Amino acid sequence: MKHKKNTNISPMLAQLVPYTRCFEDEGIIETTPCNFTKMYMISDINPEDLKNYDVKAEEQYLKDLICSFDDDISFQFVIRNELIDKDAYLKKILIAGESDYPDIAKQYNRVVFDMFDIGHNNIRKVAFFVLSMKRDVVDDAINDFRKID
């Protein structure tokens, strides 16, 4: 298999983010020789679908997935806190337009504005599942990652 994008890393960047090569077409990074890593973003649960969300089924799926890994596959979860634009965040939670209870809506919006700057309400947690495996060549890693995908 031929890979078009094989990005070599500058020595300065390699010291900051240590890895050997990046295979962008496959989303795989060779962190050290023969150690390949791929990261998957865990999608958010849509609050509108929460009533249909089966926590036990998701938990079982994750257990089955992890138990299916060979001994040479390691994993970790990474959580990144990401700031959401203040206006975009407020647009989602403020009561806009006509309301059946305009006084309550106005008071609610004022409290939200007053309290917004006190806490860090516009932070979204983004979760990632990171897999690493030892393989002799990148083609083997690509095949194994594709089986997992």
mmCIF file of C-alpha atoms in Angstrom:
data_model
loop_
_atom_site.group_PDB
_atom_site.id
_atom_site.type_symbol
_atom_site.label_atom_id
_atom_site.label_comp_id
_atom_site.label_asym_id
_atom_site.label_seq_id
_atom_site.Cartn_x
_atom_site.Cartn_y
_atom_site.Cartn_z
ATOM 1 C CA MET A 1 0.000 0.000 0.000
ATOM 2 C CA LYS A 2 1.359 3.385 -0.959
ATOM 3 C CA HIS A 3 0.757 6.391 1.282
ATOM 4 C CA LYS A 4 0.656 9.814 -0.292
ATOM 5 C CA LYS A 5 1.015 11.928 2.804
ATOM 6 C CA ASN A 6 3.972 10.979 4.953
ATOM 7 C CA THR A 7 4.747 14.122 6.895
ATOM 8 C CA ASN A 8 8.249 14.517 8.323
ATOM 9 C CA ILE A 9 8.503 16.527 11.504
ATOM 10 C CA SER A 10 10.880 19.410 12.076
ATOM 11 C CA PRO A 11 13.337 18.820 14.957
ATOM 12 C CA MET A 12 11.913 21.739 16.954
ATOM 13 C CA LEU A 13 8.335 20.474 16.658
ATOM 14 C CA ALA A 14 9.437 16.923 17.446
ATOM 15 C CA GLN A 15 10.731 18.140 20.801
ATOM 16 C CA LEU A 16 7.392 19.784 21.599
ATOM 17 C CA VAL A 17 5.165 16.997 20.280
ATOM 18 C CA PRO A 18 7.270 13.877 20.064
ATOM 19 C CA TYR A 19 6.352 11.633 17.169
ATOM 20 C CA THR A 20 8.153 10.007 14.278
ATOM 21 C CA ARG A 21 5.729 10.253 11.346
ATOM 22 C CA CYS A 22 2.175 11.243 10.579
ATOM 23 C CA PHE A 23 -0.020 9.342 8.103
ATOM 24 C CA GLU A 24 -2.674 11.980 7.548
ATOM 25 C CA ASP A 25 -4.794 9.989 5.081
ATOM 26 C CA GLU A 26 -5.406 7.375 7.762
ATOM 27 C CA GLY A 27 -5.377 9.635 10.830
ATOM 28 C CA ILE A 28 -2.495 7.644 12.296
ATOM 29 C CA ILE A 29 0.590 8.936 14.079
ATOM 30 C CA GLU A 30 3.723 6.880 14.616
ATOM 31 C CA THR A 31 4.685 8.121 18.074
ATOM 32 C CA THR A 32 7.857 6.058 18.340
ATOM 33 C CA PRO A 33 9.235 3.530 15.854
ATOM 34 C CA CYS A 34 6.622 0.771 15.349
ATOM 35 C CA ASN A 35 4.126 2.347 17.803
ATOM 36 C CA PHE A 36 1.040 3.692 16.009
ATOM 37 C CA THR A 37 -1.711 5.811 17.543
ATOM 38 C CA LYS A 38 -5.156 6.899 16.397
ATOM 39 C CA MET A 39 -7.626 9.154 18.198
ATOM 40 C CA TYR A 40 -11.422 8.962 17.986
ATOM 41 C CA MET A 41 -13.719 11.748 19.126
ATOM 42 C CA ILE A 42 -16.578 10.502 21.268
ATOM 43 C CA SER A 43 -19.704 12.242 20.067
ATOM 44 C CA ASP A 44 -21.857 14.209 22.448
ATOM 45 C CA ILE A 45 -25.188 12.904 23.600
ATOM 46 C CA ASN A 46 -27.939 15.042 22.147
ATOM 47 C CA PRO A 47 -30.107 16.166 25.107
ATOM 48 C CA GLU A 48 -33.200 15.714 22.936
ATOM 49 C CA ASP A 49 -32.301 12.017 22.534
ATOM 50 C CA LEU A 50 -31.518 11.538 26.213
ATOM 51 C CA LYS A 51 -34.787 9.731 26.932
ATOM 52 C CA ASN A 52 -33.802 7.097 24.342
ATOM 53 C CA TYR A 53 -30.175 6.863 25.504
ATOM 54 C CA ASP A 54 -29.365 3.465 26.971
ATOM 55 C CA VAL A 55 -26.451 3.884 29.376
ATOM 56 C CA LYS A 56 -26.213 0.151 30.058
ATOM 57 C CA ALA A 57 -26.022 -0.667 26.332
ATOM 58 C CA GLU A 58 -23.285 1.944 25.797
ATOM 59 C CA GLU A 59 -21.379 0.641 28.792
ATOM 60 C CA GLN A 60 -21.618 -2.937 27.512
ATOM 61 C CA TYR A 61 -20.523 -1.855 24.019
ATOM 62 C CA LEU A 62 -17.446 -0.130 25.445
ATOM 63 C CA LYS A 63 -16.596 -3.144 27.628
ATOM 64 C CA ASP A 64 -16.934 -5.493 24.652
ATOM 65 C CA LEU A 65 -14.799 -3.213 22.494
ATOM 66 C CA ILE A 66 -12.008 -2.944 25.061
ATOM 67 C CA CYS A 67 -12.059 -6.689 25.785
ATOM 68 C CA SER A 68 -11.717 -7.390 22.049
ATOM 69 C CA PHE A 69 -8.330 -5.657 21.872
ATOM 70 C CA ASP A 70 -5.153 -7.689 21.575
ATOM 71 C CA ASP A 71 -2.707 -7.447 24.465
ATOM 72 C CA ASP A 72 -0.480 -5.100 22.469
ATOM 73 C CA ILE A 73 -3.216 -2.463 22.113
ATOM 74 C CA SER A 74 -3.421 0.183 24.805
ATOM 75 C CA PHE A 75 -6.025 2.890 25.213
ATOM 76 C CA GLN A 76 -6.749 6.049 27.120
ATOM 77 C CA PHE A 77 -9.473 8.647 27.390
ATOM 78 C CA VAL A 78 -8.604 12.299 26.899
ATOM 79 C CA ILE A 79 -10.947 15.114 27.945
ATOM 80 C CA ARG A 80 -10.425 18.563 26.454
ATOM 81 C CA ASN A 81 -12.208 21.596 27.864
ATOM 82 C CA GLU A 82 -13.201 23.887 25.040
ATOM 83 C CA LEU A 83 -14.560 27.423 25.361
ATOM 84 C CA ILE A 84 -17.772 28.063 23.475
ATOM 85 C CA ASP A 85 -18.408 31.540 22.090
ATOM 86 C CA LYS A 86 -20.332 33.510 24.726
ATOM 87 C CA ASP A 87 -22.963 34.819 22.313
ATOM 88 C CA ALA A 88 -23.553 31.396 20.750
ATOM 89 C CA TYR A 89 -23.896 29.842 24.202
ATOM 90 C CA LEU A 90 -26.292 32.506 25.465
ATOM 91 C CA LYS A 91 -28.382 32.236 22.303
ATOM 92 C CA LYS A 92 -29.076 28.599 23.199
ATOM 93 C CA ILE A 93 -30.192 29.251 26.779
ATOM 94 C CA LEU A 94 -31.865 32.670 26.758
ATOM 95 C CA ILE A 95 -35.593 32.978 26.220
ATOM 96 C CA ALA A 96 -35.935 34.901 22.972
ATOM 97 C CA GLY A 97 -38.932 36.448 21.235
ATOM 98 C CA GLU A 98 -42.475 36.341 22.494
ATOM 99 C CA SER A 99 -43.175 34.413 25.658
ATOM 100 C CA ASP A 100 -46.392 33.487 27.425
ATOM 101 C CA TYR A 101 -44.787 34.903 30.565
ATOM 102 C CA PRO A 102 -42.760 37.961 29.477
ATOM 103 C CA ASP A 103 -41.937 39.128 33.027
ATOM 104 C CA ILE A 104 -40.560 35.711 33.999
ATOM 105 C CA ALA A 105 -38.617 35.456 30.726
ATOM 106 C CA LYS A 106 -37.112 38.901 31.248
ATOM 107 C CA GLN A 107 -36.133 38.066 34.836
ATOM 108 C CA TYR A 108 -34.685 34.696 33.776
ATOM 109 C CA ASN A 109 -32.572 36.330 31.040
ATOM 110 C CA ARG A 110 -31.298 38.967 33.484
ATOM 111 C CA VAL A 111 -30.247 36.286 36.018
ATOM 112 C CA VAL A 112 -28.494 34.294 33.278
ATOM 113 C CA PHE A 113 -26.578 37.407 32.160
ATOM 114 C CA ASP A 114 -25.661 38.329 35.755
ATOM 115 C CA MET A 115 -24.461 34.826 36.602
ATOM 116 C CA PHE A 116 -22.705 34.082 33.343
ATOM 117 C CA ASP A 117 -19.439 35.813 34.204
ATOM 118 C CA ILE A 118 -19.299 34.330 37.709
ATOM 119 C CA GLY A 119 -18.723 30.766 36.554
ATOM 120 C CA HIS A 120 -17.323 29.041 33.512
ATOM 121 C CA ASN A 121 -20.634 28.176 31.938
ATOM 122 C CA ASN A 122 -19.474 28.303 28.337
ATOM 123 C CA ILE A 123 -17.133 25.321 28.572
ATOM 124 C CA ARG A 124 -17.827 22.199 26.590
ATOM 125 C CA LYS A 125 -16.058 18.964 27.419
ATOM 126 C CA VAL A 126 -14.855 17.070 24.362
ATOM 127 C CA ALA A 127 -13.950 13.432 24.934
ATOM 128 C CA PHE A 128 -11.513 11.370 22.869
ATOM 129 C CA PHE A 129 -10.677 7.666 22.863
ATOM 130 C CA VAL A 130 -7.010 7.117 21.955
ATOM 131 C CA LEU A 131 -5.710 3.733 20.793
ATOM 132 C CA SER A 132 -2.064 2.747 20.455
ATOM 133 C CA MET A 133 -0.629 -0.450 19.033
ATOM 134 C CA LYS A 134 2.767 -1.895 18.245
ATOM 135 C CA ARG A 135 3.107 -3.090 14.655
ATOM 136 C CA ASP A 136 6.162 -3.725 12.498
ATOM 137 C CA VAL A 137 4.868 -1.654 9.579
ATOM 138 C CA VAL A 138 2.207 1.001 9.134
ATOM 139 C CA ASP A 139 0.189 -1.213 6.750
ATOM 140 C CA ASP A 140 -0.449 -3.659 9.592
ATOM 141 C CA ALA A 141 -1.536 -0.805 11.862
ATOM 142 C CA ILE A 142 -3.851 0.568 9.155
ATOM 143 C CA ASN A 143 -5.497 -2.830 8.708
ATOM 144 C CA ASP A 144 -5.988 -3.281 12.450
ATOM 145 C CA PHE A 145 -7.342 0.240 12.946
ATOM 146 C CA ARG A 146 -9.776 -0.348 10.075
ATOM 147 C CA LYS A 147 -11.070 -3.478 11.819
ATOM 148 C CA ILE A 148 -11.705 -1.395 14.929
ATOM 149 C CA ASP A 149 -13.307 1.467 12.987
#
